XYZ file of C-alpha atoms in Angstrom:
590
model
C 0.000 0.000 0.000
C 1.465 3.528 -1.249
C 1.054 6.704 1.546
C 0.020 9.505 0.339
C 3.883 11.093 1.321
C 5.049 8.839 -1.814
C 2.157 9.743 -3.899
C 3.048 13.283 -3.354
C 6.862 12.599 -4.579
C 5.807 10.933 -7.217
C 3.406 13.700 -8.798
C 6.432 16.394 -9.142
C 8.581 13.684 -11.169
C 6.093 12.580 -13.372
C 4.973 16.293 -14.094
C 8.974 17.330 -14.696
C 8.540 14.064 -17.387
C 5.911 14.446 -19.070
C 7.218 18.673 -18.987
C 10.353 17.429 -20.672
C 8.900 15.168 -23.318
C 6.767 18.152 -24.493
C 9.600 20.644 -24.678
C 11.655 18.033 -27.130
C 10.331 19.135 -30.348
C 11.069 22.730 -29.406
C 14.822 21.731 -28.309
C 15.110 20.232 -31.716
C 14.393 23.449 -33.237
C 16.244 25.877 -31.573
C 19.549 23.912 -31.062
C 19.288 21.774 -33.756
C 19.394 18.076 -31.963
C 17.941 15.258 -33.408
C 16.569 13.056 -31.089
C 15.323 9.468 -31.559
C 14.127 6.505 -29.250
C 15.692 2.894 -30.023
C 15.335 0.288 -27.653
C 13.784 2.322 -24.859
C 17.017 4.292 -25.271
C 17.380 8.078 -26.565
C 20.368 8.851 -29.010
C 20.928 12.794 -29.878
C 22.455 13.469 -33.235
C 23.408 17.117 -33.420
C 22.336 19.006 -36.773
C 26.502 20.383 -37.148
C 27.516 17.104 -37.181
C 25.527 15.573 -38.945
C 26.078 18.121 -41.835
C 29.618 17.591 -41.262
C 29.178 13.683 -42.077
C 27.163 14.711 -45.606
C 29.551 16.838 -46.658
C 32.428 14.308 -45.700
C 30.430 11.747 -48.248
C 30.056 14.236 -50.516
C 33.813 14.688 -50.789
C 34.725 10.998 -50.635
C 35.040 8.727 -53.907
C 33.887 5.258 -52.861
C 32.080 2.662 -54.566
C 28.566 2.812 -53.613
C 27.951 -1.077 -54.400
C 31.019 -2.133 -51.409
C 29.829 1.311 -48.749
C 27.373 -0.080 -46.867
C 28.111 2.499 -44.404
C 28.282 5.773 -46.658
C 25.294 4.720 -48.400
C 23.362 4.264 -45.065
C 24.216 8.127 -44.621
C 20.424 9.452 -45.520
C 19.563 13.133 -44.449
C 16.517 11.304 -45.364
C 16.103 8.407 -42.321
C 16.913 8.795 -38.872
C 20.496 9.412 -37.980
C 20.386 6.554 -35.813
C 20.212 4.671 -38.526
C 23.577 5.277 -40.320
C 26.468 2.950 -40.058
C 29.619 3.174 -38.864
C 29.214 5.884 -36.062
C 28.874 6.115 -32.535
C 27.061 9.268 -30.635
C 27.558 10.276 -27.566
C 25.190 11.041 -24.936
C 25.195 14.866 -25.859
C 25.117 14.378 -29.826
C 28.749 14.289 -30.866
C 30.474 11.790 -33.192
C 32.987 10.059 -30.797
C 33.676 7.387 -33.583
C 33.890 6.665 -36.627
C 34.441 3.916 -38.761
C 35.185 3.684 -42.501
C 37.195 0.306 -42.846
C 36.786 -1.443 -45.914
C 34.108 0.728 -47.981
C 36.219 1.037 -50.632
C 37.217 4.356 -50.270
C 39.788 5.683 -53.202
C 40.274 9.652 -52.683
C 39.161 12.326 -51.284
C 40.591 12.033 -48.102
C 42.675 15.427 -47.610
C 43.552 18.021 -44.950
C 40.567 20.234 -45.998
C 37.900 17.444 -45.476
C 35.405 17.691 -42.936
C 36.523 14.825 -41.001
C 39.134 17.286 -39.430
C 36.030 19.354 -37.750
C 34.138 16.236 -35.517
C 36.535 17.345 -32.884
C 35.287 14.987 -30.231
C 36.065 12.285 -32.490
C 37.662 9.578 -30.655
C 38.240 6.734 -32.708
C 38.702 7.201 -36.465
C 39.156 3.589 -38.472
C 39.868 4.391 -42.325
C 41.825 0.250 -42.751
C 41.337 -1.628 -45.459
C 40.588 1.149 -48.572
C 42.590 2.304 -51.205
C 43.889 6.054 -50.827
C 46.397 4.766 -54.143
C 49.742 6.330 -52.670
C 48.081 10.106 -51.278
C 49.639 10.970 -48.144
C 48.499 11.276 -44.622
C 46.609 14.255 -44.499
C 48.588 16.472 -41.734
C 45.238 17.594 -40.197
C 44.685 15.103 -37.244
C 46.616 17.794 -35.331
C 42.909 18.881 -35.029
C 41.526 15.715 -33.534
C 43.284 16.203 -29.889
C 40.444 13.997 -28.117
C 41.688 10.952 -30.548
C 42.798 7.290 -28.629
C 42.393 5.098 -31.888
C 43.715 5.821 -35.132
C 43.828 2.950 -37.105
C 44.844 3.659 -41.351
C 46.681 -0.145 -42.042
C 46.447 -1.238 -45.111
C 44.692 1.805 -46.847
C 47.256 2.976 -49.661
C 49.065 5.452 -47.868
C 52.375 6.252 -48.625
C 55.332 8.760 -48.148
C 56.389 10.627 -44.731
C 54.126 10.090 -42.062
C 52.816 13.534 -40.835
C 54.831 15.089 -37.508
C 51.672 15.835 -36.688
C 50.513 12.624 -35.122
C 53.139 13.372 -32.502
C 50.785 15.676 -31.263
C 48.076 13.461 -30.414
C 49.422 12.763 -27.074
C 46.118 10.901 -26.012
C 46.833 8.146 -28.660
C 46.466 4.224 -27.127
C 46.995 3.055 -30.544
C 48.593 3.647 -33.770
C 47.919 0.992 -36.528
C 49.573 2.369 -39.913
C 50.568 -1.066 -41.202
C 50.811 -2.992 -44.505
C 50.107 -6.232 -44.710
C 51.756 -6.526 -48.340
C 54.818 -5.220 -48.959
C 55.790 -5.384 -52.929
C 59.493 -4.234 -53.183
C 59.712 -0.855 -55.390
C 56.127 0.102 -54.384
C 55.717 3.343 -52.943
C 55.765 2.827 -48.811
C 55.250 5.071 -46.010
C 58.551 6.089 -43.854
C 59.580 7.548 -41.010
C 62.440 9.884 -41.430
C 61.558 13.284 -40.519
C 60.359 13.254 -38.196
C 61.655 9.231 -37.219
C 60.732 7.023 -34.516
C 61.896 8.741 -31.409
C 60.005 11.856 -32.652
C 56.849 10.183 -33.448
C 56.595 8.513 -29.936
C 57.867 11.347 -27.624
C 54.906 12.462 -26.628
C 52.926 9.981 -26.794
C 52.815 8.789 -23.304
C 49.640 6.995 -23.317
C 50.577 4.588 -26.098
C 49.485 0.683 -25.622
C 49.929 -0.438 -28.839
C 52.104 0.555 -31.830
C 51.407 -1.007 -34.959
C 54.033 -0.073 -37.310
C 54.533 -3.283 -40.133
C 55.891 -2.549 -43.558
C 57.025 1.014 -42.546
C 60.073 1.996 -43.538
C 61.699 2.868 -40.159
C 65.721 1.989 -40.753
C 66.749 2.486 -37.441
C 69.766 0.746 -36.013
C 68.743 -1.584 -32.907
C 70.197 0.785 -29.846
C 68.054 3.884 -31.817
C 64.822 2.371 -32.407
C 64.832 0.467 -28.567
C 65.744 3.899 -26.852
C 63.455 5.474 -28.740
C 60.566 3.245 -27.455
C 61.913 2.795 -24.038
C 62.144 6.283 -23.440
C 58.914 7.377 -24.122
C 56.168 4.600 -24.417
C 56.810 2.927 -21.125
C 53.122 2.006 -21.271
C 53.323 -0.166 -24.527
C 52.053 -3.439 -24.503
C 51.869 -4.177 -28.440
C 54.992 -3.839 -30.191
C 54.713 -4.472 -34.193
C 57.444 -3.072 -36.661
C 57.543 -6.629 -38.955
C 59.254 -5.617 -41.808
C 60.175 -2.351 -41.188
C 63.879 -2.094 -42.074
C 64.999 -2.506 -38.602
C 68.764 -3.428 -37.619
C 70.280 -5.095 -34.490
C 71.334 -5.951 -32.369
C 68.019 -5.604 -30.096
C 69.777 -3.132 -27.479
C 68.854 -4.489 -24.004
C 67.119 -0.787 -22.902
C 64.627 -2.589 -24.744
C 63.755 -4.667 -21.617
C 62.348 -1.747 -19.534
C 59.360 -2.155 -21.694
C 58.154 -4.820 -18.819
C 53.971 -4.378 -19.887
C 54.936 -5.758 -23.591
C 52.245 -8.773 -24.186
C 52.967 -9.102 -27.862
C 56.129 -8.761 -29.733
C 56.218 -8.831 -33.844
C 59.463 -7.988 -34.985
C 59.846 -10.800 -38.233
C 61.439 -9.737 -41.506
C 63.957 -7.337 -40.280
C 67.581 -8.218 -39.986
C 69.230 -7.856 -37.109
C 72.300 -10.597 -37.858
C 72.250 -11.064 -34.084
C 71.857 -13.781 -31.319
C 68.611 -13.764 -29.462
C 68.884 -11.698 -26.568
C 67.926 -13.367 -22.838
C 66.077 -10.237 -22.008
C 62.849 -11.530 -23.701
C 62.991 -14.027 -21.219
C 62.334 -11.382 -18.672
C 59.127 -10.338 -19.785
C 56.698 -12.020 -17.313
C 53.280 -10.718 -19.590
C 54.645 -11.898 -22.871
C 52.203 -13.648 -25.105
C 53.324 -13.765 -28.729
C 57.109 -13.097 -29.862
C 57.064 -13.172 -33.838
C 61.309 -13.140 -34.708
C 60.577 -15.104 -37.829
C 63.216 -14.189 -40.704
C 65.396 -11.760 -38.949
C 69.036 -13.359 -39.459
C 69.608 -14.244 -36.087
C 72.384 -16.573 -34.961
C 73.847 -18.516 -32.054
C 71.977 -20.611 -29.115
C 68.424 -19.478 -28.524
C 67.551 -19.207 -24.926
C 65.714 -22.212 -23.427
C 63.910 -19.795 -20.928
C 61.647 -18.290 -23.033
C 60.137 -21.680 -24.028
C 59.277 -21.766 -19.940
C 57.771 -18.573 -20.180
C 54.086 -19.268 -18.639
C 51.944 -16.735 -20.149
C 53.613 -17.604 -23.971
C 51.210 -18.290 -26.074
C 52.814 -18.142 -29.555
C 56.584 -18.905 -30.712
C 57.388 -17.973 -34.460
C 61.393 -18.705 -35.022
C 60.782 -19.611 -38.399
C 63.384 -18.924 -41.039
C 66.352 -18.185 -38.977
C 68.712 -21.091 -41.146
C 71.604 -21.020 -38.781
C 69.780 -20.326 -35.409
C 70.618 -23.531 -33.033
C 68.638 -24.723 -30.180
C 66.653 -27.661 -28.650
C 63.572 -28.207 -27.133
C 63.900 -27.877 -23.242
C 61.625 -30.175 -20.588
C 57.749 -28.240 -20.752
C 56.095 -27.575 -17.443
C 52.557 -28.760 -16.596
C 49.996 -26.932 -18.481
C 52.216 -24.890 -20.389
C 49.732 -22.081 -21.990
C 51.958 -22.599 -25.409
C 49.223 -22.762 -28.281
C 51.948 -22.411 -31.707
C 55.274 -23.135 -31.895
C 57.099 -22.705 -35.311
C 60.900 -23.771 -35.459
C 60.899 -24.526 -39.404
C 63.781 -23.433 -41.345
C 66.321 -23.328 -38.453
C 68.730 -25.682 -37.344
C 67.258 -26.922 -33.992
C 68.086 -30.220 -33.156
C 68.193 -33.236 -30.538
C 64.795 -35.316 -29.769
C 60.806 -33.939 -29.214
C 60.453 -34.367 -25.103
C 57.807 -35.863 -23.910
C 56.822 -33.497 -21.967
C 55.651 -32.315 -25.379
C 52.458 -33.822 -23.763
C 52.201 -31.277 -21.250
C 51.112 -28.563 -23.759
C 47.578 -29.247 -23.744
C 47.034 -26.136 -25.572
C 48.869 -26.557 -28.491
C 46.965 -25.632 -31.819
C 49.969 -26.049 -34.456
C 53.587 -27.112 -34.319
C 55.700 -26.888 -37.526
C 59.318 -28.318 -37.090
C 59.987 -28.286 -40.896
C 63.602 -28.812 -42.200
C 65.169 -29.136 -39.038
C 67.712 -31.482 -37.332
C 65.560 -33.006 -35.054
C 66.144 -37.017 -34.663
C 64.420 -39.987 -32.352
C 61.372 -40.996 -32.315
C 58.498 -38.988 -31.876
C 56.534 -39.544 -28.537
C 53.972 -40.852 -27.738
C 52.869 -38.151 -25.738
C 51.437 -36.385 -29.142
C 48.626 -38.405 -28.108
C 47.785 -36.064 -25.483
C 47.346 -32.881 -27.855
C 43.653 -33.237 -28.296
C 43.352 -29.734 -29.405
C 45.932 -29.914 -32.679
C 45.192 -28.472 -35.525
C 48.622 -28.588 -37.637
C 51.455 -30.515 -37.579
C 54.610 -30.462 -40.023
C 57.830 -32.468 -38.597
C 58.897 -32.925 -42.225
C 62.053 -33.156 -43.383
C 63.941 -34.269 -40.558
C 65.783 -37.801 -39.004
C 62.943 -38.669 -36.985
C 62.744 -42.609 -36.996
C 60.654 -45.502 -35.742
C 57.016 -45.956 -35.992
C 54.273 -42.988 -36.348
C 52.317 -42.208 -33.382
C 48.633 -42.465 -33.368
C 46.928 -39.001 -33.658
C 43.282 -40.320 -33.255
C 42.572 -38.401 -29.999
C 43.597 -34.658 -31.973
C 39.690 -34.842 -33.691
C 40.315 -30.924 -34.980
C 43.661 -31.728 -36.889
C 43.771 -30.735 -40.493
C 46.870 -30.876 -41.434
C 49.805 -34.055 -40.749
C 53.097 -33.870 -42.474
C 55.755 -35.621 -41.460
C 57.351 -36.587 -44.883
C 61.468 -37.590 -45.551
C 62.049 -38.733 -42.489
C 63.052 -42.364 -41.257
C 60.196 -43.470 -39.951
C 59.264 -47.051 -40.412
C 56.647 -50.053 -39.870
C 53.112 -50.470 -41.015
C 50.689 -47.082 -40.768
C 47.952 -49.243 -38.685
C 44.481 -48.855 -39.499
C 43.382 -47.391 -36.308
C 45.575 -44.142 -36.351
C 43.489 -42.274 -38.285
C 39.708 -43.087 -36.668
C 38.131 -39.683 -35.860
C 40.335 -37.456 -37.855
C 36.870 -35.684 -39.569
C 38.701 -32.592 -40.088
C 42.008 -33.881 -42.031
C 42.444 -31.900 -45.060
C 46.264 -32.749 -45.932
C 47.849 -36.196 -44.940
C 51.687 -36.389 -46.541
C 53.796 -39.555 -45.278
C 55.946 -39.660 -48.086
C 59.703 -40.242 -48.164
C 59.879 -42.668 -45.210
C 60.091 -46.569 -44.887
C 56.551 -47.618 -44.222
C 55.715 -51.213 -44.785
C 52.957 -53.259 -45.323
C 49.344 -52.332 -47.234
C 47.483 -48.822 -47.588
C 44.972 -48.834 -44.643
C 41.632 -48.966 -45.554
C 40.646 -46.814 -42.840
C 42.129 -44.020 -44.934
C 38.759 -43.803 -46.693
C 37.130 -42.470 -44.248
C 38.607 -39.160 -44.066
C 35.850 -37.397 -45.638
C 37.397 -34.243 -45.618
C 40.806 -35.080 -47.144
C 41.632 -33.332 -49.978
C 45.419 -34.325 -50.446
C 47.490 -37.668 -49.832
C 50.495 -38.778 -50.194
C 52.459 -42.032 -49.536
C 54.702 -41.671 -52.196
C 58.766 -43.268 -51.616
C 57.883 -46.105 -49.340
C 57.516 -49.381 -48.770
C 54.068 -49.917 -49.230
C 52.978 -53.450 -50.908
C 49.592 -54.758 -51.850
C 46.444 -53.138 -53.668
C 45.344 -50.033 -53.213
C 41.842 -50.033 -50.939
C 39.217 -49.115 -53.188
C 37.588 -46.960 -50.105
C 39.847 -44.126 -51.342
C 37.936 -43.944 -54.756
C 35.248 -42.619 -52.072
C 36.983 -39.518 -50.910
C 35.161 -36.709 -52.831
C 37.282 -33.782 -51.915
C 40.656 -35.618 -52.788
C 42.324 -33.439 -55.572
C 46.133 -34.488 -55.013
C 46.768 -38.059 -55.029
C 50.458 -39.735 -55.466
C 51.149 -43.485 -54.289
C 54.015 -43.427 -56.709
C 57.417 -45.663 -55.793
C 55.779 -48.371 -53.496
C 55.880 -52.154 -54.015
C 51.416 -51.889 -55.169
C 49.920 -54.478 -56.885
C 46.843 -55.391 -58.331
C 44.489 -53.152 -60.443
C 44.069 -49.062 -59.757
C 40.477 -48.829 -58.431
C 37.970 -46.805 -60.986
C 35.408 -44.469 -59.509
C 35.489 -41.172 -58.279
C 38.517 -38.773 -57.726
C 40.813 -41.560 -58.934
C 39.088 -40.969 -63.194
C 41.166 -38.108 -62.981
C 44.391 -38.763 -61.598
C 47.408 -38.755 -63.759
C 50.094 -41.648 -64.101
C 52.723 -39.790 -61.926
C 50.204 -40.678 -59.231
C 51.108 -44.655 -59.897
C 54.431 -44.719 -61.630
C 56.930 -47.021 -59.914
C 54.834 -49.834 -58.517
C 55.892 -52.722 -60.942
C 52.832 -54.716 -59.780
C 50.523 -51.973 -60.487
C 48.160 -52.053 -64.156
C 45.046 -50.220 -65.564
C 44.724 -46.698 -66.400
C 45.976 -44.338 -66.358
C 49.080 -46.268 -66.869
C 49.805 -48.397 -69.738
C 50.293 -51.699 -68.152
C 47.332 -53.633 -68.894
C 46.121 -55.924 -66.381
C 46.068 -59.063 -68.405
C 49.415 -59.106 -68.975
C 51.134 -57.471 -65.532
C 48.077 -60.029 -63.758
C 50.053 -62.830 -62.219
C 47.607 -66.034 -62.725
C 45.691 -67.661 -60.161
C 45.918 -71.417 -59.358
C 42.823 -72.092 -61.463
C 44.613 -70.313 -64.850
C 47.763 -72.323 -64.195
C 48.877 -73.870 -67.449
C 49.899 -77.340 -66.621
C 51.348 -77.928 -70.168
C 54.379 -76.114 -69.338
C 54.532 -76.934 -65.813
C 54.535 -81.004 -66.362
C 57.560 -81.436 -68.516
C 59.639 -79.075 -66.296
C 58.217 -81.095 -63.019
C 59.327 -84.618 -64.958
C 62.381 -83.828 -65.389
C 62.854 -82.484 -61.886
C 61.542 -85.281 -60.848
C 63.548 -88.117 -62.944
C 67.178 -86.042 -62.349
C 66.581 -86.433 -58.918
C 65.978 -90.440 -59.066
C 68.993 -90.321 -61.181
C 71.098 -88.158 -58.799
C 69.917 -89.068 -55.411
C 70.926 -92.741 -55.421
C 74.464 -92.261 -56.713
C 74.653 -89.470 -54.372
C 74.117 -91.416 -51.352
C 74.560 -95.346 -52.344
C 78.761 -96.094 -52.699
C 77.671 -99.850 -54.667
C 75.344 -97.628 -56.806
C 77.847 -95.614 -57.610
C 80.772 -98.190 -58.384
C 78.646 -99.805 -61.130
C 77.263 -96.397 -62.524
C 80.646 -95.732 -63.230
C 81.418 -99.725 -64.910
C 78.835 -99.045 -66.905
C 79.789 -95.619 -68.022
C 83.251 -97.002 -68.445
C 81.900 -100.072 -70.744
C 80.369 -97.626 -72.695
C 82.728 -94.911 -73.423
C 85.499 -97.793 -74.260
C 83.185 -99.112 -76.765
C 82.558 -96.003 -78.834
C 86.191 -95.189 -78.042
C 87.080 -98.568 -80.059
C 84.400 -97.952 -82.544
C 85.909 -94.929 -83.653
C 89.932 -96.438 -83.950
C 88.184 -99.004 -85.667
C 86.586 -96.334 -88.125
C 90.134 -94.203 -88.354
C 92.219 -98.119 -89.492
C 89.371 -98.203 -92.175
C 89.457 -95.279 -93.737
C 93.305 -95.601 -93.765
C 93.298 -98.323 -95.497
C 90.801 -97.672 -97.948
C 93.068 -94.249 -98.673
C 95.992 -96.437 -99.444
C 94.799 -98.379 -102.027
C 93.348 -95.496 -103.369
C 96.542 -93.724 -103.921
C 97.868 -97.129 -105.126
C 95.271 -97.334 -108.233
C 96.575 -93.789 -109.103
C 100.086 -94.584 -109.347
């Protein structure tokens, strides 16, 4: 039950209400506000701004079909309506986002864009400015913590004037694609340590495919000095030189580190074992030499190793803790060596692990049993050895390479139940034995095999003709026999997919089965095989006896004797003859 007390508060606050609701269409009028209800909720869009946004799409060249968001600018339909933009509670443009509207021009000092002053967060990624500049009027956006142009065509000096957005959390003016001779944006003047001085409130600094060239004790000073803050550091492929000076490590909030495709010709320093936060260290292609540090393997909060393409970088794989957080690890192209641990089990985690063209050697564990959430494996082109491990409990794997190594024995049938998700499957260039299991079939998703340069003997299982994404197919150098199934994928296959198997016949290669058949014990052709079976047969009742029996053997020999001596005398006999019968020949010609 209400008392009149709360009945009488209540009255004045309905009254102010319903006074305000009545006096909205005159505020729209005299301060020009556009007000709208969504969702029980009341969004202001002031008239300045809003004619600021028209005449920035006005001025913009953009293809209409790909700008969802420009076309959704209407003065037409409710502001509320139009893409890409976010109000704030007094009617103000606090962001803005153009990414990917195809966007080619237009985009100068001049524009409008310059005058939605409590604009902060401006996102212009993903369009195609074709080599313009970076307009130099963002001095004019001092409220701005997100400026993100990557990937939008920009090119030449970036603008001094984004030094003077000291509110900035993060910079993004990446390229994803760099195309040697293309025009690039640079830092030069003013450089690095200019850019960041003032920029005290950076987090993250995404700088890739910017053409910094900044020796390593200039470019770590530089960021030490003034972004003590940072926590994403990205300058891949930005021209940078080593060696990474150790001022770098006062940068203690750094999460993720991309520095790939520069060259510092240096070892791997031990200060990025130091960083207790670190996430992701990228150092992929960056000429670096000597031992790299076991440590930073241990780090706990490391989610992502990329050491790829380092070709004399040494190293092993150290002892993992329990529950490592480790998710990828990429080693390829580097000379790491010595055995997989099995504590290799102990990274539950682990997505993807590519240990391409290595040294490694051993067997590899067992324990890869335990990485039920792998997606992507690649230990090819090592000295691994000994039998392949069963991957049947890793259900999200796509990928398994683990070609020209030295692994050996029979791929059993059971390895490969579950595997829904294998796309690629390459065990070639090892010493597998025994037949193609038929289980293989039942990778429905498998789109490329290859057990080429083994061992492998008997037919091929005619469950592969089933796999209907399979477009790369090579059994080629094996001991196969028997007929190449028909059906499906295999109609299209080529002979290099077959050559080498002497046992092999049917298209596409030319042996044809009824000659390369062997026959069966019903075809056998006794005609041949009796006389060869008789003789066998009456050499050995010739052979045996004198062989064995000494009596046997004595009158063998008489006999022979008897014999030879006889045609022996026959043929003196023949020579006195024909002697005589030449005498008196020569005697009737005298």
């Amino acid at each position: 039950m209400i008392c009149c007390s709360s009945i009488s508060l209540l009255l004045p606050l309905r009254i102010q209400l319903f006074s305000w609701l009545y006096f909205l269409p005159l505020y729209s009028i005299f301060f020009g506000i556009h007000v709208a209800f969504v969702s029980g909720e009341c969004l202001i869009c002031r008239e300045d701004q809003m004619s600021l946004l028209l005449q920035l799409k006005n001025t913009l060249k953009f293809n209409a079909a790909a700008s969802s968001n420009l076309v959704s600018w209407n003065p037409s339909t409710d502001c509320c309506s139009w893409r890409g933009l976010t109000w704030d509670a007094t009617g103000h443009v606090v962001a803005l986002d153009l990414s990917s509207q195809s966007i080619s021009g237009g985009f100068s000092s001049s524009s409008s864009i310059f005058s939605l002053q409590h604009l902060q967060s401006l996102n212009l990624a993903n369009n195609t400015f074709y080599s313009s500049q970076i307009p130099s009027g963002f001095h004019k956006l001092v409220n701005l913590t997100y400026l993100n142009l990557s990937n939008s065509g920009f090119s030449g000096q970036i603008p001094i004037e984004i030094s003077l957005l000291t509110r900035l959390v993060t910079i993004d003016f990446s390229t994803l694609y760099y195309i040697p001779g293309a025009p690039t944006l640079k830092l030069e003047n003013p450089n690095l340590t200019t850019l960041v001085q003032n920029l005290n409130e950076l987090r993250e600094l995404h700088l890739n495919g910017v053409n910094i060239s900044a020796e390593g004790k200039d470019w770590c000073q530089a960021l030490s000095s003034s972004v003590s803050k940072l926590q994403v550091l990205s300058l891949s492929n930005s021209f940078l030189s080593g060696p990474i000076d150790s001022s770098l490590k006062k940068l203690q909030s750094l999460t993720r580190i991309h520095l790939d495709n520069n060259n510092f010709s240096a070892p791997v320093p031990h200060l990025f074992a130091n960083f207790s936060n670190l996430i992701h260290l990228q150092l992929s292609s960056c000429g670096l030499y000597g031992t790299f540090p076991e440590k930073i393997f241990q780090l706990r909060t490391l989610k992502i190793l990329d050491l790829s393409n380092n070709k004399v970088l040494e190293g092993s794989l150290p002892e993992f803790p329990l529950n490592g957080s480790l998710e990828t690890l990429v080693l390829s192209d580097t000379e790491f060596s010595g055995e997989v641990p099995n504590s290799i089990g102990n990274l539950k985690r682990l997505t993807g692990i590519e240990l391409a063209r290595c040294n490694f050697s051993g067997s590899i564990p067992k324990a890869m049993t335990d990485l039920t959430q792998l997606v992507n494996l690649d230990f090819s082109h090592n000295n691994f050895s000994g039998p392949i491990p069963s991957f049947s409990f890793s259900r999200n794997l796509t990928q398994i390479n683990v070609s020209h190594n030295y692994l050996a024995g029979q791929i059993p049938s059971s390895h490969w139940d579950g595997l829904v998700s294998l796309v690629t499957l390459d065990l070639s260039g090892n010493g597998f034995t025994g037949q193609i299991p038929s289980s293989l079939g039942q990778l429905r998703q498998l789109e490329s095999l290859d057990l080429s340069l083994n061992k492998l003997s008997g037919e091929i299982p005619t469950q592969l003709t089933t796999l209907s994404s399979l477009s790369f197919l090579n059994l080629s150098f094996n001991q196969l026999v028997g007929s190449i199934p028909k059906g499906g994928k295999f109609l299209r296959f080529s002979e290099n997919s077959f050559v080498g198997n002497r046992g092999l016949c049917g298209s596409p290669l030319n042996a044809s089965c009824e000659d390369a058949t062997p026959p069966t014990s019903e075809e056998i052709q006794w005609k041949y095989i009796a006389p060869e079976l008789g003789f066998v047969t009456g050499l050995g009742i010739v052979y045996w006896p004198l062989l064995l029996c000494k009596r046997w053997r004595k009158c063998y020999y008489k006999h022979v004797d008897g014999i030879l001596s006889r045609i022996l005398h026959n043929q003196d006999q023949g020579r006195q003859s024909c002697g005589r019968r030449a005498h008196r020949i020569r005697r009737r010609r005298m």
